[in-house]
mmCIF file of C-alpha atoms and ligand atoms in Angstrom:
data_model
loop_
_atom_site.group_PDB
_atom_site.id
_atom_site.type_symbol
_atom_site.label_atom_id
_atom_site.label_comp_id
_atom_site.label_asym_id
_atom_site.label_seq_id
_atom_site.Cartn_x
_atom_site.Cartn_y
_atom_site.Cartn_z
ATOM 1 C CA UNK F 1 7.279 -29.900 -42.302
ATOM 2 C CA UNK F 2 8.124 -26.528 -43.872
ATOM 3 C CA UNK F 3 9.515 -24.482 -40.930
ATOM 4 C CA UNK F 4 10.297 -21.721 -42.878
ATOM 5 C CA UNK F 5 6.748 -20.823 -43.362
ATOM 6 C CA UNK F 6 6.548 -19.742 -39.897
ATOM 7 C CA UNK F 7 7.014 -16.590 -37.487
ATOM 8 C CA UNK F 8 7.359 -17.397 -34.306
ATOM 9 C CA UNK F 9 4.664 -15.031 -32.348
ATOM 10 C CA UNK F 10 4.519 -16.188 -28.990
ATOM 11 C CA UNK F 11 6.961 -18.723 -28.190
ATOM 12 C CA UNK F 12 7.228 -21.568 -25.750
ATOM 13 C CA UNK F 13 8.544 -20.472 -22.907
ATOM 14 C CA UNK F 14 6.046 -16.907 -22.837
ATOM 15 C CA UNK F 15 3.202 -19.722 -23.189
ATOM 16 C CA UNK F 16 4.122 -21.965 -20.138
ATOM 17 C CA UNK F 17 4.285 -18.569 -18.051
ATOM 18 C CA UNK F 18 1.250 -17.404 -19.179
ATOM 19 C CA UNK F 19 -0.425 -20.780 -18.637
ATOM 20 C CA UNK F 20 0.701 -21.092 -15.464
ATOM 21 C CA UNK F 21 -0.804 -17.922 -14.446
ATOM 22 C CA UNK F 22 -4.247 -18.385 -15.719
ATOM 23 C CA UNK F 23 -3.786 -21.695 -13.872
ATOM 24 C CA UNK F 24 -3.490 -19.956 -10.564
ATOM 25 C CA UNK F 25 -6.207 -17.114 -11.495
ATOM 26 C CA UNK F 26 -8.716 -19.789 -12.168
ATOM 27 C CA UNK F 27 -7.579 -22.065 -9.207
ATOM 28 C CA UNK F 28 -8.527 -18.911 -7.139
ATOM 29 C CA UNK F 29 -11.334 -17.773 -8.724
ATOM 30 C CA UNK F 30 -12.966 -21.791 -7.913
ATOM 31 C CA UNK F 31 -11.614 -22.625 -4.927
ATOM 32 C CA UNK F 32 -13.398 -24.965 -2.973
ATOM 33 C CA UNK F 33 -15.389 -26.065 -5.866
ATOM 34 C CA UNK F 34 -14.966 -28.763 -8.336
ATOM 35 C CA UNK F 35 -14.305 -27.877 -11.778
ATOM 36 C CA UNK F 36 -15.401 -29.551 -15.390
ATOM 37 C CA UNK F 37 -13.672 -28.827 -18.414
ATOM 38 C CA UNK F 38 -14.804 -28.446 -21.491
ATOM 39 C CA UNK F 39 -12.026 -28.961 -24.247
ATOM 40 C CA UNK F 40 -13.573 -27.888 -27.858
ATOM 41 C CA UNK F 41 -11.140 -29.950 -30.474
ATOM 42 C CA UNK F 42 -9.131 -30.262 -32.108
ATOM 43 C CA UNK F 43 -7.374 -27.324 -31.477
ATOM 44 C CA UNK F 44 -7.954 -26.846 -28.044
ATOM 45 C CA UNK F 45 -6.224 -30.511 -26.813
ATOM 46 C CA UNK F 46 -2.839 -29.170 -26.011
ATOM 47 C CA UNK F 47 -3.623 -25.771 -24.400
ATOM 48 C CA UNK F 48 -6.430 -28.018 -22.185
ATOM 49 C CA UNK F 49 -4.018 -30.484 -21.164
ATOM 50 C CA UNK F 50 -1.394 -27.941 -20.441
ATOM 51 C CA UNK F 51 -3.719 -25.959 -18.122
ATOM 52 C CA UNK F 52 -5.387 -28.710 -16.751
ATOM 53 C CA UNK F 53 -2.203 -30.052 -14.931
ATOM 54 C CA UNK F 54 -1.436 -26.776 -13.617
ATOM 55 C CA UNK F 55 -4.805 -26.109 -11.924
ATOM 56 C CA UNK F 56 -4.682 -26.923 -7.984
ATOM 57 C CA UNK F 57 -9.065 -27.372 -7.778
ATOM 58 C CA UNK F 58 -10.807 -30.873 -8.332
ATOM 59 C CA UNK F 59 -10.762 -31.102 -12.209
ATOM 60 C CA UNK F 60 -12.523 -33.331 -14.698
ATOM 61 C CA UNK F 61 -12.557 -33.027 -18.324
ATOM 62 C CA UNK F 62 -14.821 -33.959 -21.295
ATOM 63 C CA UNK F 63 -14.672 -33.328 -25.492
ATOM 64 C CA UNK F 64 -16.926 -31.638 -27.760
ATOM 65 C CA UNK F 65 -15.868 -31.158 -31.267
ATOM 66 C CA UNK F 66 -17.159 -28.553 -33.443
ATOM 67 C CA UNK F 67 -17.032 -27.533 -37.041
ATOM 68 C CA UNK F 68 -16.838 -23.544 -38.012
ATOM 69 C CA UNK F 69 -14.273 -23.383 -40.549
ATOM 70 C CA UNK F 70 -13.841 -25.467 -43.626
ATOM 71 C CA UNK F 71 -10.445 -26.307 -45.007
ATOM 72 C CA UNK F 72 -9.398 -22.702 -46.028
ATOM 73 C CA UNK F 73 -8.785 -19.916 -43.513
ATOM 74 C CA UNK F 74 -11.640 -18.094 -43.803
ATOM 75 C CA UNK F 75 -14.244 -18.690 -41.071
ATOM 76 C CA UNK F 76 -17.747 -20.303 -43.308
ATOM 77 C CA UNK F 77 -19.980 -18.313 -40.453
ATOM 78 C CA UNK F 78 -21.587 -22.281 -39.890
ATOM 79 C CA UNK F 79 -21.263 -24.087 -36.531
ATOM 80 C CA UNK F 80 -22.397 -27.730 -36.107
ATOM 81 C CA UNK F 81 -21.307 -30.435 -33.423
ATOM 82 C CA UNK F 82 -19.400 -33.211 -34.318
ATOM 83 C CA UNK F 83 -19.217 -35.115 -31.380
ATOM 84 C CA UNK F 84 -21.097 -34.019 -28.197
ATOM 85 C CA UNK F 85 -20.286 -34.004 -24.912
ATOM 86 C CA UNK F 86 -19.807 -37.821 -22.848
ATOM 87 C CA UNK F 87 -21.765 -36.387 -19.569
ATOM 88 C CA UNK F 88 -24.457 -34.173 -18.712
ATOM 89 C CA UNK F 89 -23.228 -30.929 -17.451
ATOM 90 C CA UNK F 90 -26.352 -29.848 -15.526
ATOM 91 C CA UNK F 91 -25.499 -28.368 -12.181
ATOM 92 C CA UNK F 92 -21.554 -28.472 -12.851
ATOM 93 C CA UNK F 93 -19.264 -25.527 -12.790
ATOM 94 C CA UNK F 94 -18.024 -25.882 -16.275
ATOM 95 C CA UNK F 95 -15.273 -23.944 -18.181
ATOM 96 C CA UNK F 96 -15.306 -23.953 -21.744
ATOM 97 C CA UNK F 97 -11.440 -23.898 -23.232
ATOM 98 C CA UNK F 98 -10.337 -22.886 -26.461
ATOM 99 C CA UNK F 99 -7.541 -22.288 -28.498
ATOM 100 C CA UNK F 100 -8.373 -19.122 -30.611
ATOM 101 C CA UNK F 101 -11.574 -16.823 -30.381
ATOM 102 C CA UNK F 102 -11.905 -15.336 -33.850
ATOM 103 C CA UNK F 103 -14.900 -14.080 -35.593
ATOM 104 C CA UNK F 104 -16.442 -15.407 -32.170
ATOM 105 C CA UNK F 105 -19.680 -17.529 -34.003
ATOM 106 C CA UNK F 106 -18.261 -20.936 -32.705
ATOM 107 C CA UNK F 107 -18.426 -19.586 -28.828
ATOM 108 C CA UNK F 108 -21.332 -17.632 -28.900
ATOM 109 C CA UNK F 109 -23.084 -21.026 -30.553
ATOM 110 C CA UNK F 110 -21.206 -23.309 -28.065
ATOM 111 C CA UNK F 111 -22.017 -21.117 -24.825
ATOM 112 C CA UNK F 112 -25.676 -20.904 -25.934
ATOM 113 C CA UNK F 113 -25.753 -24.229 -26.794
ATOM 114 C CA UNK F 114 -24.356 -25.439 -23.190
ATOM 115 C CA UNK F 115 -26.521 -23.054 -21.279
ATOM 116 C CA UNK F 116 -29.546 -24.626 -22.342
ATOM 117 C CA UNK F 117 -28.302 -27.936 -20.321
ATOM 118 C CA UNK F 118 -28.051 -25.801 -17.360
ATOM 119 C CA UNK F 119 -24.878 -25.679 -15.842
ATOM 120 C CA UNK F 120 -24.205 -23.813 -12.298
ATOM 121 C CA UNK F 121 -22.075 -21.480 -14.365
ATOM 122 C CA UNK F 122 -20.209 -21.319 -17.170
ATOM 123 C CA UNK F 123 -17.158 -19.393 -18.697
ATOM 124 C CA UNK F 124 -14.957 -19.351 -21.249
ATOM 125 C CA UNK F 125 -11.053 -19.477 -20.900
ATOM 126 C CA UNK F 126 -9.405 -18.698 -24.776
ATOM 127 C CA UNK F 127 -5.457 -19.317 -25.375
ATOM 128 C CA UNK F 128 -5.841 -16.613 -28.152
ATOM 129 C CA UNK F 129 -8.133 -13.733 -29.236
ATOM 130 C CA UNK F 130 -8.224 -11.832 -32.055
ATOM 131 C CA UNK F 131 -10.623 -8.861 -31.709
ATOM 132 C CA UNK F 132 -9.883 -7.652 -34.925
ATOM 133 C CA UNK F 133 -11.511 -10.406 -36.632
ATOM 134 C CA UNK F 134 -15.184 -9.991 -34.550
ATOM 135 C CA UNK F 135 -18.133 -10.795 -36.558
ATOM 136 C CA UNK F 136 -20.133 -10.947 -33.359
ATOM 137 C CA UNK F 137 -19.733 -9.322 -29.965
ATOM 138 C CA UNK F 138 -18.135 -11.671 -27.658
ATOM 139 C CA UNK F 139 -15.673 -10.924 -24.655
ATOM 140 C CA UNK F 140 -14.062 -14.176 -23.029
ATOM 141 C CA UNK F 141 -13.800 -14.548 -19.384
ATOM 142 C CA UNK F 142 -10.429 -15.555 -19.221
ATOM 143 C CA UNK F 143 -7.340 -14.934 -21.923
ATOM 144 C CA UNK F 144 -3.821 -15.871 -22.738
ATOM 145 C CA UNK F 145 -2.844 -13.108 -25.573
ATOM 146 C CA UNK F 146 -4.402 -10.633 -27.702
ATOM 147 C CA UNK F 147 -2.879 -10.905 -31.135
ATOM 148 C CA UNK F 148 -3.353 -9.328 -34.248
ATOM 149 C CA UNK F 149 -5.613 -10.605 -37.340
ATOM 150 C CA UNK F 150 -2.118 -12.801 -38.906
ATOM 151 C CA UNK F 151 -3.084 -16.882 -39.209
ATOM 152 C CA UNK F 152 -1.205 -18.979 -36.611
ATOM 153 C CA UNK F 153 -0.727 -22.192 -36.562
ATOM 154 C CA UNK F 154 1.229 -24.322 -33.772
ATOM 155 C CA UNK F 155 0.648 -25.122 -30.041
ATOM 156 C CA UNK F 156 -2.873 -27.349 -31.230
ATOM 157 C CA UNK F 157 -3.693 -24.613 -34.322
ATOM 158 C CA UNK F 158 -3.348 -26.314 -37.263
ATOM 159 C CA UNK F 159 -3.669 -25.076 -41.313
ATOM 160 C CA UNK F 160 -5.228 -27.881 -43.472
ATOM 161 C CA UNK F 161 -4.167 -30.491 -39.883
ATOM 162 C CA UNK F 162 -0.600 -29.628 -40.072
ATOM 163 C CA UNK F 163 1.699 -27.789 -37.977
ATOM 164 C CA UNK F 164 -0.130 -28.175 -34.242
ATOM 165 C CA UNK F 165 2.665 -29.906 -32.861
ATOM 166 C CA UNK F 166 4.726 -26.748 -33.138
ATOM 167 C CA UNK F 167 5.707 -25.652 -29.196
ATOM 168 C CA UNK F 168 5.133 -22.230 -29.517
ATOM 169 C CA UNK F 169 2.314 -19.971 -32.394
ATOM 170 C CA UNK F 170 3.495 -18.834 -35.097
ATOM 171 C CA UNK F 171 2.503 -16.710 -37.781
ATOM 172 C CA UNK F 172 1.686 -18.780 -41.300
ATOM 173 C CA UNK F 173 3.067 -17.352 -44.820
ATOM 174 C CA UNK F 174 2.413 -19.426 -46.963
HETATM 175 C C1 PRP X 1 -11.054 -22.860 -34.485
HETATM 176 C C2 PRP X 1 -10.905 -22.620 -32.999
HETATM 177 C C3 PRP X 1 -12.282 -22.265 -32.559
HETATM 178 C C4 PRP X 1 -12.853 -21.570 -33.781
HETATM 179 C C5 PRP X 1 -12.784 -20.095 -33.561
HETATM 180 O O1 PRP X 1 -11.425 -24.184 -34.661
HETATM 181 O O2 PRP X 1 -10.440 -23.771 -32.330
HETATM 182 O O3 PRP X 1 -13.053 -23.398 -32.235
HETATM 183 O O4 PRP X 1 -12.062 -21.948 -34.893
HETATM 184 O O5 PRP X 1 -13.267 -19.405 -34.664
HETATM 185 P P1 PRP X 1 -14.502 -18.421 -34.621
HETATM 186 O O6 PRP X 1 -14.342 -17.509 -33.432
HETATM 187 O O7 PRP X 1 -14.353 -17.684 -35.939
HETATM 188 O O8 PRP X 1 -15.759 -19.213 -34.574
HETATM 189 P P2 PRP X 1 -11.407 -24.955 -36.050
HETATM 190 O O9 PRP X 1 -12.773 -24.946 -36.611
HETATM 191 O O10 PRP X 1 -10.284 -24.408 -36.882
HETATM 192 O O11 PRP X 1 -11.154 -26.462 -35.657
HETATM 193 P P3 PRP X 1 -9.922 -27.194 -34.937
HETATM 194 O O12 PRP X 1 -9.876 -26.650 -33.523
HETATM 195 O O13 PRP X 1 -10.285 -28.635 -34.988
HETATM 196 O O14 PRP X 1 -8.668 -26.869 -35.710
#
């Protein structure tokens, strides 16, 4: 793997902290209630898992996989599902978690798309967010880090598949 290509951005140890503390805001913010998460892949699998062992509610956890970019790192503006969710979500408290909110499309599609199977709520809890890079208006309910309109790869973002093992995101040059 070509290490060099990358800039650390946020590393490791500033994305356990800041993990850990959404952990606790959304433990609060549910309490007494049980929780279903909804991981979007691929990119999304470590961040989910991470967060998922530090919440202190009732948790379960299912996939959906969708497709909004193709193999470059431009966003193609389509969204389709891949694979759908296992369960029905109707009448769960559901919470939608991403790695990276970009141009937005994907979540404004997905949260559409999951309120029509009527879930008791529904919000959206995003590692990353890059304003800067809005195509549509979208604000999500929960964030790790605003960061500015560079590529990152690492901590489940990938370029081309590679590089999501990285522990911490970092900035691509290719
Ligand atoms: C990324 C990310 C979001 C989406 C955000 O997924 O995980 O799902 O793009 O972009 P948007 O706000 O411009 O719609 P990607 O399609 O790269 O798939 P992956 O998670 O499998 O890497």
């Amino acid at each position: 793997m070509e290490i060099e290509k990358c800039k650390v951005l946020i590393d490791e140890g500033a994305i356990a902290r800041r993990v850990t503390e959404l952990a606790e805001e959304i433990s609060a913010a549910y309490e007494g209630k049980k929780l279903l998460l909804v991981c979007v892949l691929k990119g999304a699998v470590i961040f989910a898992s991470d967060l998922m062992r530090r919440l202190k509610i009732p948790v379960e956890i299912d996939f959906i996989a969708v497709s909004s970019y193709g193999t470059d790192t431009v966003s193609s503006g389509v969204v389709r599902i891949l694979k759908d969710l296992d369960s029905s979500i109707k009448d769960k408290d559901v919470l939608i978690v991403e790695d990276i909110v970009d141009t937005g499309l994907t979540l404004k599609y997905l949260c559409k798309n999951l309120l029509s199977r009527q879930p008791h709520s529904l919000k959206v809890v995003t590692l990353l967010d890059k304003p800067a890079r809005r195509l549509v208006e979208y604000v999500p309910d929960y964030c790790g880090f605003e960061i500015p309109d560079h590529f990152v790869i690492g901590y489940g973002l990938d370029f081309n598949e590679d590089y999501r093992q990285l522990p911490g995101v970092c900035i691509y040059n290719p």
